[in-house]
Tab-separated table of C-alpha atoms in Angstrom:
chain	number	residue	atom	x	y	z
A	323	MET	CA	-2.705	-4.711	-16.626
A	324	LYS	CA	-3.480	-7.750	-14.381
A	325	ILE	CA	-2.290	-7.619	-10.801
A	326	SER	CA	0.278	-10.166	-9.803
A	327	PHE	CA	1.456	-10.237	-6.207
A	328	ASP	CA	4.179	-12.709	-7.223
A	329	ASN	CA	6.147	-10.150	-9.269
A	330	THR	CA	9.035	-9.498	-6.872
A	331	GLU	CA	10.901	-7.272	-9.386
A	332	ILE	CA	8.166	-4.729	-8.943
A	333	ALA	CA	7.487	-5.508	-5.251
A	334	PHE	CA	11.116	-4.733	-4.286
A	335	SER	CA	11.907	-2.190	-6.891
A	336	GLY	CA	12.450	0.381	-4.178
A	337	LYS	CA	14.906	-1.811	-2.179
A	338	SER	CA	18.628	-2.198	-2.527
A	339	ASP	CA	20.475	-5.489	-2.021
A	340	ALA	CA	21.361	-4.210	1.450
A	341	ASP	CA	17.745	-3.378	2.208
A	342	LEU	CA	16.672	-6.874	1.230
A	343	THR	CA	19.339	-8.479	3.423
A	344	ARG	CA	18.290	-6.376	6.383
A	345	ALA	CA	14.645	-7.261	5.813
A	346	TYR	CA	15.473	-10.975	5.503
A	347	ILE	CA	17.345	-10.987	8.793
A	348	LEU	CA	14.596	-9.128	10.628
A	349	PHE	CA	11.725	-11.236	9.374
A	350	ASN	CA	13.746	-14.356	10.268
A	351	MET	CA	14.037	-13.023	13.750
A	352	VAL	CA	10.355	-12.094	14.189
A	353	SER	CA	9.328	-15.444	12.842
A	354	SER	CA	10.213	-16.859	16.286
A	355	MET	CA	8.111	-15.854	19.224
A	356	GLN	CA	10.996	-16.908	21.539
A	357	MET	CA	13.362	-14.515	19.723
A	358	VAL	CA	10.868	-11.706	19.961
A	359	LYS	CA	10.466	-12.211	23.732
A	360	ILE	CA	14.274	-12.273	24.227
A	361	GLY	CA	14.738	-9.210	22.031
A	362	LYS	CA	12.092	-7.366	24.054
A	363	LYS	CA	13.736	-8.284	27.352
A	364	LEU	CA	17.204	-7.278	26.158
A	365	THR	CA	15.932	-3.983	24.750
A	366	ASP	CA	14.087	-3.134	28.021
A	367	PHE	CA	17.242	-4.134	30.037
A	368	SER	CA	19.493	-1.970	27.783
A	369	ILE	CA	17.200	1.124	28.014
A	370	LYS	CA	17.103	0.806	31.918
A	371	LEU	CA	20.902	0.766	32.020
A	372	ASN	CA	21.141	3.507	29.461
A	373	LEU	CA	23.236	1.409	27.130
A	374	PRO	CA	24.011	3.009	23.746
A	375	ILE	CA	21.635	0.892	21.628
A	376	LYS	CA	19.939	3.658	19.796
A	377	GLY	CA	22.267	3.420	16.754
A	378	LEU	CA	21.689	-0.327	16.495
A	379	ILE	CA	17.879	-0.032	16.657
A	380	LYS	CA	17.801	2.856	14.224
A	381	ALA	CA	19.946	0.933	11.680
A	382	THR	CA	17.787	-2.234	11.885
A	383	ILE	CA	14.145	-2.559	12.931
A	384	PHE	CA	13.564	1.264	13.017
A	385	LYS	CA	14.843	1.575	9.472
A	386	GLN	CA	12.639	-1.216	8.280
A	387	PHE	CA	9.412	-0.049	9.761
A	388	CYS	CA	9.797	3.745	10.375
A	389	GLY	CA	10.370	6.873	8.296
A	390	GLY	CA	12.433	8.830	10.829
A	391	GLU	CA	12.466	10.469	14.190
A	392	THR	CA	10.820	13.679	12.973
A	393	ILE	CA	8.457	14.726	10.054
A	394	ALA	CA	11.463	16.239	8.314
A	395	GLU	CA	13.390	12.996	8.545
A	396	CYS	CA	10.477	11.280	6.752
A	397	ASP	CA	10.947	13.370	3.645
A	398	LYS	CA	13.256	10.844	2.045
A	399	THR	CA	10.866	7.981	2.596
A	400	ILE	CA	7.981	10.051	1.266
A	401	ALA	CA	9.951	10.882	-1.901
A	402	ASN	CA	11.064	7.253	-2.348
A	403	LEU	CA	7.575	5.913	-2.095
A	404	ALA	CA	6.273	8.610	-4.422
A	405	ASP	CA	8.751	7.480	-7.101
A	406	TYR	CA	6.633	4.289	-7.316
A	407	LYS	CA	3.297	6.114	-7.125
A	408	ILE	CA	2.782	5.172	-3.480
A	409	LYS	CA	1.451	7.837	-1.030
A	410	THR	CA	2.449	8.251	2.614
A	411	ILE	CA	0.420	8.432	5.830
A	412	LEU	CA	2.509	9.927	8.525
A	413	ASP	CA	1.859	8.033	11.760
A	414	TYR	CA	3.210	9.633	14.949
A	415	SER	CA	3.612	6.329	16.822
A	416	VAL	CA	4.584	7.403	20.305
A	417	GLU	CA	2.495	5.305	22.696
A	418	GLY	CA	1.706	4.849	26.415
A	419	LYS	CA	1.701	8.510	27.602
A	420	GLU	CA	-0.395	9.579	30.641
A	421	SER	CA	0.011	13.337	31.372
A	422	GLU	CA	-1.847	16.320	30.011
A	423	LEU	CA	1.468	17.869	28.917
A	424	GLU	CA	2.295	14.800	26.859
A	425	PHE	CA	-1.180	14.705	25.363
A	426	GLU	CA	-0.802	18.452	24.277
A	427	ARG	CA	2.556	17.676	22.779
A	428	THR	CA	1.109	14.783	20.784
A	429	THR	CA	-1.798	16.935	19.571
A	430	THR	CA	0.706	19.600	18.395
A	431	GLN	CA	2.540	16.885	16.480
A	432	LEU	CA	-0.664	15.541	14.953
A	433	ILE	CA	-1.627	19.046	13.792
A	434	ALA	CA	1.895	19.302	12.233
A	435	THR	CA	1.257	16.182	10.189
A	436	ILE	CA	-1.924	17.739	8.849
A	437	GLU	CA	-0.044	20.880	7.958
A	438	LYS	CA	2.616	18.771	6.273
A	439	ALA	CA	-0.057	16.868	4.244
A	440	LYS	CA	-1.513	20.263	3.120
A	441	THR	CA	1.790	20.990	1.397
A	442	SER	CA	2.295	17.575	-0.251
A	443	GLN	CA	0.278	15.780	-2.892
A	444	ASN	CA	1.893	12.563	-1.645
A	445	ILE	CA	0.227	12.547	1.720
A	446	PRO	CA	-3.561	11.834	1.382
A	447	PHE	CA	-4.431	11.242	5.019
A	448	SER	CA	-3.530	12.104	8.558
A	449	VAL	CA	-3.995	9.621	11.362
A	450	PHE	CA	-4.061	9.346	15.123
A	451	LYS	CA	-4.713	7.068	18.034
A	452	VAL	CA	-7.088	8.373	20.720
A	453	THR	CA	-4.821	6.930	23.448
A	454	GLY	CA	-2.209	9.376	22.197
A	455	ILE	CA	-4.373	12.269	23.446
A	456	ALA	CA	-6.310	10.671	26.330
A	457	ARG	CA	-5.634	8.472	29.322
A	458	PHE	CA	-6.511	4.808	28.759
A	459	ASN	CA	-8.213	4.496	32.112
A	460	LEU	CA	-10.366	7.504	31.426
A	461	LEU	CA	-11.478	6.122	28.137
A	462	GLU	CA	-12.303	2.850	29.892
A	463	LYS	CA	-14.364	4.622	32.470
A	464	VAL	CA	-16.309	6.611	29.796
A	465	ASN	CA	-16.669	3.398	27.732
A	466	SER	CA	-18.258	1.633	30.798
A	467	ASN	CA	-20.699	4.599	31.389
A	468	CYS	CA	-19.190	4.975	34.876
A	469	VAL	CA	-19.873	8.197	36.840
A	470	LEU	CA	-17.000	10.554	36.416
A	471	THR	CA	-15.599	12.730	39.184
A	472	GLU	CA	-15.565	16.487	38.653
A	473	ALA	CA	-11.917	16.289	37.864
A	474	GLU	CA	-12.485	13.460	35.344
A	475	LYS	CA	-15.335	15.432	33.690
A	476	GLN	CA	-12.912	18.335	33.099
A	477	GLU	CA	-10.243	15.981	31.838
A	478	TRP	CA	-12.816	14.377	29.432
A	479	GLU	CA	-13.828	17.814	28.158
A	480	LYS	CA	-10.138	18.432	27.293
A	481	VAL	CA	-10.033	15.137	25.409
A	482	ILE	CA	-13.103	16.169	23.394
A	483	SER	CA	-11.464	19.553	22.738
A	484	ARG	CA	-8.248	17.960	21.511
A	485	PHE	CA	-10.203	15.501	19.417
A	486	ASP	CA	-12.197	18.300	17.839
A	487	HIS	CA	-9.134	20.466	17.268
A	488	ILE	CA	-7.503	17.645	15.212
A	489	CYS	CA	-10.699	16.913	13.219
A	490	LYS	CA	-11.481	20.611	12.635
A	491	THR	CA	-7.871	21.272	11.417
A	492	ALA	CA	-8.239	18.297	9.073
A	493	PHE	CA	-11.590	19.617	7.852
A	494	LEU	CA	-10.283	23.189	7.205
A	495	SER	CA	-7.180	21.701	5.498
A	496	GLY	CA	-9.134	19.303	3.319
A	497	ILE	CA	-7.076	16.449	4.642
A	498	PRO	CA	-9.039	13.328	5.704
A	499	VAL	CA	-8.086	12.054	9.179
A	500	LEU	CA	-8.081	8.300	10.108
A	501	ILE	CA	-8.958	7.461	13.717
A	502	ASP	CA	-7.255	4.256	14.711
A	503	ALA	CA	-9.225	1.476	16.446
A	504	GLU	CA	-8.091	0.196	19.785
A	505	GLU	CA	-9.027	-2.352	22.478
A	506	SER	CA	-12.797	-3.363	22.605
A	507	TRP	CA	-13.232	-2.103	26.135
A	508	ILE	CA	-12.459	1.488	25.025
A	509	GLN	CA	-13.725	1.331	21.454
A	510	ASP	CA	-17.339	2.378	22.134
A	511	ALA	CA	-16.134	5.689	23.548
A	512	ILE	CA	-13.865	6.185	20.440
A	513	ASP	CA	-16.856	5.262	18.164
A	514	GLU	CA	-18.984	7.910	19.871
A	515	LEU	CA	-16.348	10.544	19.403
A	516	ALA	CA	-15.843	9.575	15.819
A	517	LEU	CA	-19.554	9.799	15.139
A	518	LYS	CA	-19.756	13.240	16.821
A	519	MET	CA	-17.005	14.436	14.432
A	520	MET	CA	-18.564	12.853	11.378
A	521	ARG	CA	-21.748	14.727	12.072
A	522	LEU	CA	-19.749	17.953	12.386
A	523	TYR	CA	-17.253	17.606	9.487
A	524	ASN	CA	-18.577	15.006	6.983
A	525	ASN	CA	-21.414	17.050	5.511
A	526	GLU	CA	-19.886	17.485	2.009
A	527	LYS	CA	-17.531	14.451	1.894
A	528	ALA	CA	-15.765	12.006	4.243
A	529	ILE	CA	-13.086	13.863	6.222
A	530	VAL	CA	-13.308	11.926	9.526
A	531	TYR	CA	-12.690	8.184	9.177
A	532	ASN	CA	-13.391	5.727	11.939
A	533	THR	CA	-11.700	2.275	11.902
A	534	LEU	CA	-13.403	-1.175	12.143
A	535	GLN	CA	-11.380	-4.173	13.411
A	536	MET	CA	-13.063	-7.045	11.649
A	537	TYR	CA	-11.648	-9.691	13.933
A	538	ARG	CA	-14.356	-8.493	16.231
A	539	THR	CA	-17.919	-9.923	15.945
A	540	GLY	CA	-20.700	-7.384	15.502
A	541	ARG	CA	-18.789	-4.893	13.500
A	542	ILE	CA	-20.965	-5.368	10.415
A	543	ASN	CA	-24.005	-4.535	12.574
A	544	TYR	CA	-22.196	-1.358	13.714
A	545	LEU	CA	-21.525	-0.393	10.076
A	546	GLU	CA	-25.184	-1.031	9.077
A	547	GLU	CA	-26.393	1.143	11.930
A	548	LEU	CA	-23.936	3.873	11.145
A	549	LEU	CA	-25.162	3.989	7.545
A	550	MET	CA	-28.765	4.375	8.701
A	551	LYS	CA	-27.748	7.393	10.788
A	552	ALA	CA	-25.646	8.864	7.955
A	553	LYS	CA	-28.648	8.646	5.536
A	554	ALA	CA	-31.057	10.053	8.048
A	555	GLU	CA	-28.822	12.851	9.210
A	556	LYS	CA	-27.234	13.494	5.803
A	557	PHE	CA	-23.547	13.088	6.543
A	558	PHE	CA	-20.844	10.959	4.767
A	559	ILE	CA	-18.988	8.029	6.261
A	560	GLY	CA	-15.230	7.560	6.213
A	561	MET	CA	-14.201	4.029	7.200
A	562	LYS	CA	-10.847	2.308	7.467
A	563	LEU	CA	-11.225	-1.432	7.422
A	564	VAL	CA	-8.545	-3.637	9.195
A	565	ARG	CA	-8.502	-7.090	10.572
A	566	GLY	CA	-7.078	-5.912	13.873
A	567	ALA	CA	-4.074	-5.686	16.133
A	568	TYR	CA	-5.003	-6.759	19.658
A	569	MET	CA	-6.428	-10.335	19.155
A	570	GLU	CA	-4.281	-12.107	21.801
A	571	LYS	CA	-4.843	-9.366	24.402
A	572	GLU	CA	-8.627	-9.478	23.750
A	573	ARG	CA	-8.925	-13.242	24.209
A	574	THR	CA	-6.694	-13.278	27.297
A	575	ARG	CA	-8.771	-10.561	28.934
A	576	ALA	CA	-12.024	-12.191	28.123
A	577	ILE	CA	-10.782	-15.463	29.830
A	578	GLU	CA	-9.410	-13.605	32.851
A	579	MET	CA	-12.589	-11.556	33.423
A	580	ASN	CA	-14.966	-14.391	32.425
A	581	TYR	CA	-16.966	-12.790	29.606
A	582	THR	CA	-17.639	-13.898	26.042
A	583	SER	CA	-14.732	-13.035	23.818
A	584	PRO	CA	-15.606	-10.331	21.265
A	585	ILE	CA	-13.250	-12.017	18.766
A	586	HIS	CA	-14.163	-14.377	15.986
A	587	VAL	CA	-13.319	-18.041	16.938
A	588	ASP	CA	-11.263	-18.582	13.839
A	589	LYS	CA	-9.569	-16.746	10.906
A	590	LEU	CA	-12.346	-17.857	8.504
A	591	GLY	CA	-14.831	-15.732	10.394
A	592	VAL	CA	-12.557	-12.713	10.330
A	593	ASP	CA	-11.855	-13.041	6.617
A	594	LYS	CA	-15.547	-13.504	5.869
A	595	ASP	CA	-16.571	-10.406	7.872
A	596	TYR	CA	-13.719	-8.262	6.283
A	597	ASP	CA	-14.850	-9.077	2.827
A	598	ARG	CA	-18.530	-8.590	3.739
A	599	ALA	CA	-17.623	-5.115	4.980
A	600	LEU	CA	-15.807	-4.392	1.697
A	601	LEU	CA	-18.901	-5.419	-0.266
A	602	PHE	CA	-21.189	-3.377	2.023
A	603	CYS	CA	-19.087	-0.270	1.534
A	604	ILE	CA	-18.966	-0.681	-2.235
A	605	GLU	CA	-22.710	-1.311	-2.422
A	606	ASN	CA	-23.156	1.931	-0.502
A	607	PHE	CA	-20.382	3.768	-2.235
A	608	TYR	CA	-22.240	7.108	-2.490
A	609	GLU	CA	-22.254	7.422	1.292
A	610	ILE	CA	-19.038	5.555	2.253
A	611	SER	CA	-15.359	6.203	1.461
A	612	ILE	CA	-12.910	3.415	2.221
A	613	CYS	CA	-9.358	2.905	3.255
A	614	ALA	CA	-8.734	-0.794	3.064
A	615	GLY	CA	-5.854	-1.452	5.491
A	616	THR	CA	-4.966	-4.986	4.582
A	617	HIS	CA	-1.956	-7.223	4.177
A	618	ASN	CA	-4.237	-9.997	2.956
A	619	GLU	CA	-3.819	-10.708	-0.753
A	620	ALA	CA	-7.278	-12.252	-1.256
A	621	SER	CA	-8.994	-9.192	0.280
A	622	ALA	CA	-6.959	-6.768	-1.828
A	623	LEU	CA	-7.884	-8.661	-4.967
A	624	TYR	CA	-11.529	-8.929	-3.901
A	625	LEU	CA	-11.796	-5.179	-3.499
A	626	ALA	CA	-10.153	-4.675	-6.876
A	627	GLU	CA	-12.738	-7.057	-8.415
A	628	LEU	CA	-15.577	-5.181	-6.675
A	629	MET	CA	-14.342	-1.856	-8.069
A	630	ASP	CA	-14.330	-3.446	-11.576
A	631	GLU	CA	-17.752	-4.973	-11.076
A	632	PHE	CA	-19.255	-1.642	-9.830
A	633	LYS	CA	-17.391	0.274	-12.526
A	634	ILE	CA	-15.383	2.375	-10.100
A	635	GLU	CA	-12.209	3.779	-11.544
A	636	LYS	CA	-8.920	2.566	-10.025
A	637	ASN	CA	-7.800	6.003	-8.897
A	638	ASN	CA	-11.133	7.095	-7.415
A	639	PRO	CA	-10.145	9.135	-4.390
A	640	LYS	CA	-12.845	7.501	-2.241
A	641	ILE	CA	-10.934	4.145	-2.236
A	642	TYR	CA	-7.413	3.655	-0.922
A	643	PHE	CA	-5.448	0.463	-0.236
A	644	ALA	CA	-3.049	0.814	2.708
A	645	GLN	CA	-0.172	-1.275	4.169
A	646	LEU	CA	2.532	-0.681	6.763
A	647	LEU	CA	5.942	0.530	5.730
A	648	GLY	CA	8.313	-2.457	5.492
A	649	MET	CA	5.602	-4.984	5.082
A	650	SER	CA	3.573	-6.389	2.192
A	651	ASP	CA	5.467	-4.527	-0.511
A	652	HIS	CA	4.299	-7.135	-2.933
A	653	ILE	CA	0.763	-5.816	-2.473
A	654	SER	CA	1.610	-2.081	-2.332
A	655	TYR	CA	4.021	-1.790	-5.239
A	656	ASN	CA	2.161	-4.147	-7.609
A	657	MET	CA	-1.197	-2.403	-6.993
A	658	ALA	CA	0.276	1.038	-7.373
A	659	LYS	CA	1.990	-0.021	-10.600
A	660	VAL	CA	-1.345	-0.784	-12.264
A	661	GLY	CA	-2.975	2.430	-11.037
A	662	TYR	CA	-4.768	1.884	-7.744
A	663	ASN	CA	-4.552	4.393	-4.959
A	664	VAL	CA	-2.001	2.957	-2.489
A	665	ALA	CA	-0.568	4.479	0.703
A	666	LYS	CA	1.960	3.222	3.249
A	667	TYR	CA	1.585	3.926	6.933
A	668	VAL	CA	4.926	5.589	7.854
A	669	PRO	CA	5.437	5.607	11.575
A	670	TYR	CA	7.828	8.134	13.054
A	671	GLY	CA	8.948	9.462	16.390
A	672	PRO	CA	12.016	9.430	18.671
A	673	VAL	CA	13.629	5.984	18.661
A	674	LYS	CA	13.238	5.418	22.412
A	675	GLU	CA	9.617	6.620	22.394
A	676	ILE	CA	8.646	4.468	19.475
A	677	LEU	CA	10.073	1.227	20.788
A	678	PRO	CA	6.701	0.030	22.250
A	679	TYR	CA	5.240	0.370	18.754
A	680	LEU	CA	8.081	-1.548	17.173
A	681	ILE	CA	7.902	-4.368	19.745
A	682	ARG	CA	4.127	-4.640	19.182
A	683	ARG	CA	4.745	-4.815	15.423
A	684	ALA	CA	7.230	-7.652	16.017
A	685	GLU	CA	4.737	-9.506	18.256
A	686	GLU	CA	2.000	-9.150	15.732
A	687	ASN	CA	4.155	-10.606	12.975
A	688	THR	CA	4.624	-13.786	15.001
A	689	SER	CA	0.921	-14.054	15.730
A	690	VAL	CA	-0.374	-13.640	12.156
A	691	ALA	CA	-0.323	-17.010	10.503
A	692	GLY	CA	1.673	-17.027	7.244
A	693	GLN	CA	2.569	-13.338	7.210
A	694	THR	CA	6.288	-13.652	8.089
A	695	SER	CA	6.784	-16.819	5.968
A	696	ARG	CA	5.218	-15.043	3.023
A	697	GLU	CA	7.532	-12.028	3.490
A	698	LEU	CA	10.570	-14.285	3.686
A	699	SER	CA	9.649	-16.444	0.724
A	700	LEU	CA	9.257	-13.298	-1.539
A	701	ILE	CA	12.567	-11.758	-0.296
A	702	LEU	CA	14.363	-15.071	-1.072
A	703	LYS	CA	12.717	-15.151	-4.567
A	704	GLU	CA	13.910	-11.612	-5.301
A	705	ARG	CA	17.434	-12.286	-4.049
A	706	LYS	CA	17.630	-15.313	-6.270
A	707	ARG	CA	16.283	-13.400	-9.201
A	708	ARG	CA	18.896	-10.573	-8.763
A	709	LYS	CA	21.700	-13.135	-8.552
A	710	GLY	CA	20.461	-14.645	-11.794
A	711	HIS	CA	21.044	-11.295	-13.428
């Protein structure tokens, strides 16, 4: 069956009329940078004054983009997605913590997501952000090869221990773990940790997956060098490919600190590198397993074409397509319908704690050219189709 991303009946088969109306209102709001800025200020203001806005947030933006406040609350979303042959990646999306106690709590939660995945055939991966278990400033210092104080050395050892605990649990459970990419000025430190874990746990297959943000220049070179190491040292590579989530912040910092921006000058360069990375991974398919995190229709189709060209079956467990819950359902549902491995990132966590993630998601939608307008046009098309019936 040929893939058609224009089939809205399939794309929104898991959505009620009320779900579509909510999505339409939300995407209309995030299409305006001004509205996003106002919404962010109002939310911050309301939280500071302890105004009762949790119910409003949970019924709107939280419901669109999140599975629940706890793993148990995500069960309904997991089951709903599974009805359409779409898997779930539970993403504990609490951000911006700084204390050792909070890092330990996050680690415990991440281990719980791996334990949950062990009991469910509908959860193929676990995932975490390194800034969820480590101080940003410490990562920045390690990344810059600065001399650490004795206290910082001990703190860094705890980070490595937490990192290893998560990856080892994933290895023993047989559940691959995706390590999210972050800002370029802490990414080298993350890459080194990921490489250390691949060497430890990827000897039989890819369990530890690093993430490449292809809006950065030089990431193809990193991938080529990693493959050389993997071949020489006999370990497998797990790689999640994304375009990236920190573009505006990266460019602003480069200007403020007067260094060459690590970001491609235009979208064409990003798209070209993303698809080059897909081709490279497929050409080296024996060594590399892929999770293609993309909301880009052309790249999704390109990977499907590559799989066909290299005679790789649609449901090969070494290739997954992934999108965020509440976005790009026209890609997720239509690809799953014809037999590809598809998973949705399902963020969860306490409403108040997950707000920074939700605000960032709204900001990203306004900065990605065409993303929101495409979502809106598809929702309008489906609403019109339903009224016609």
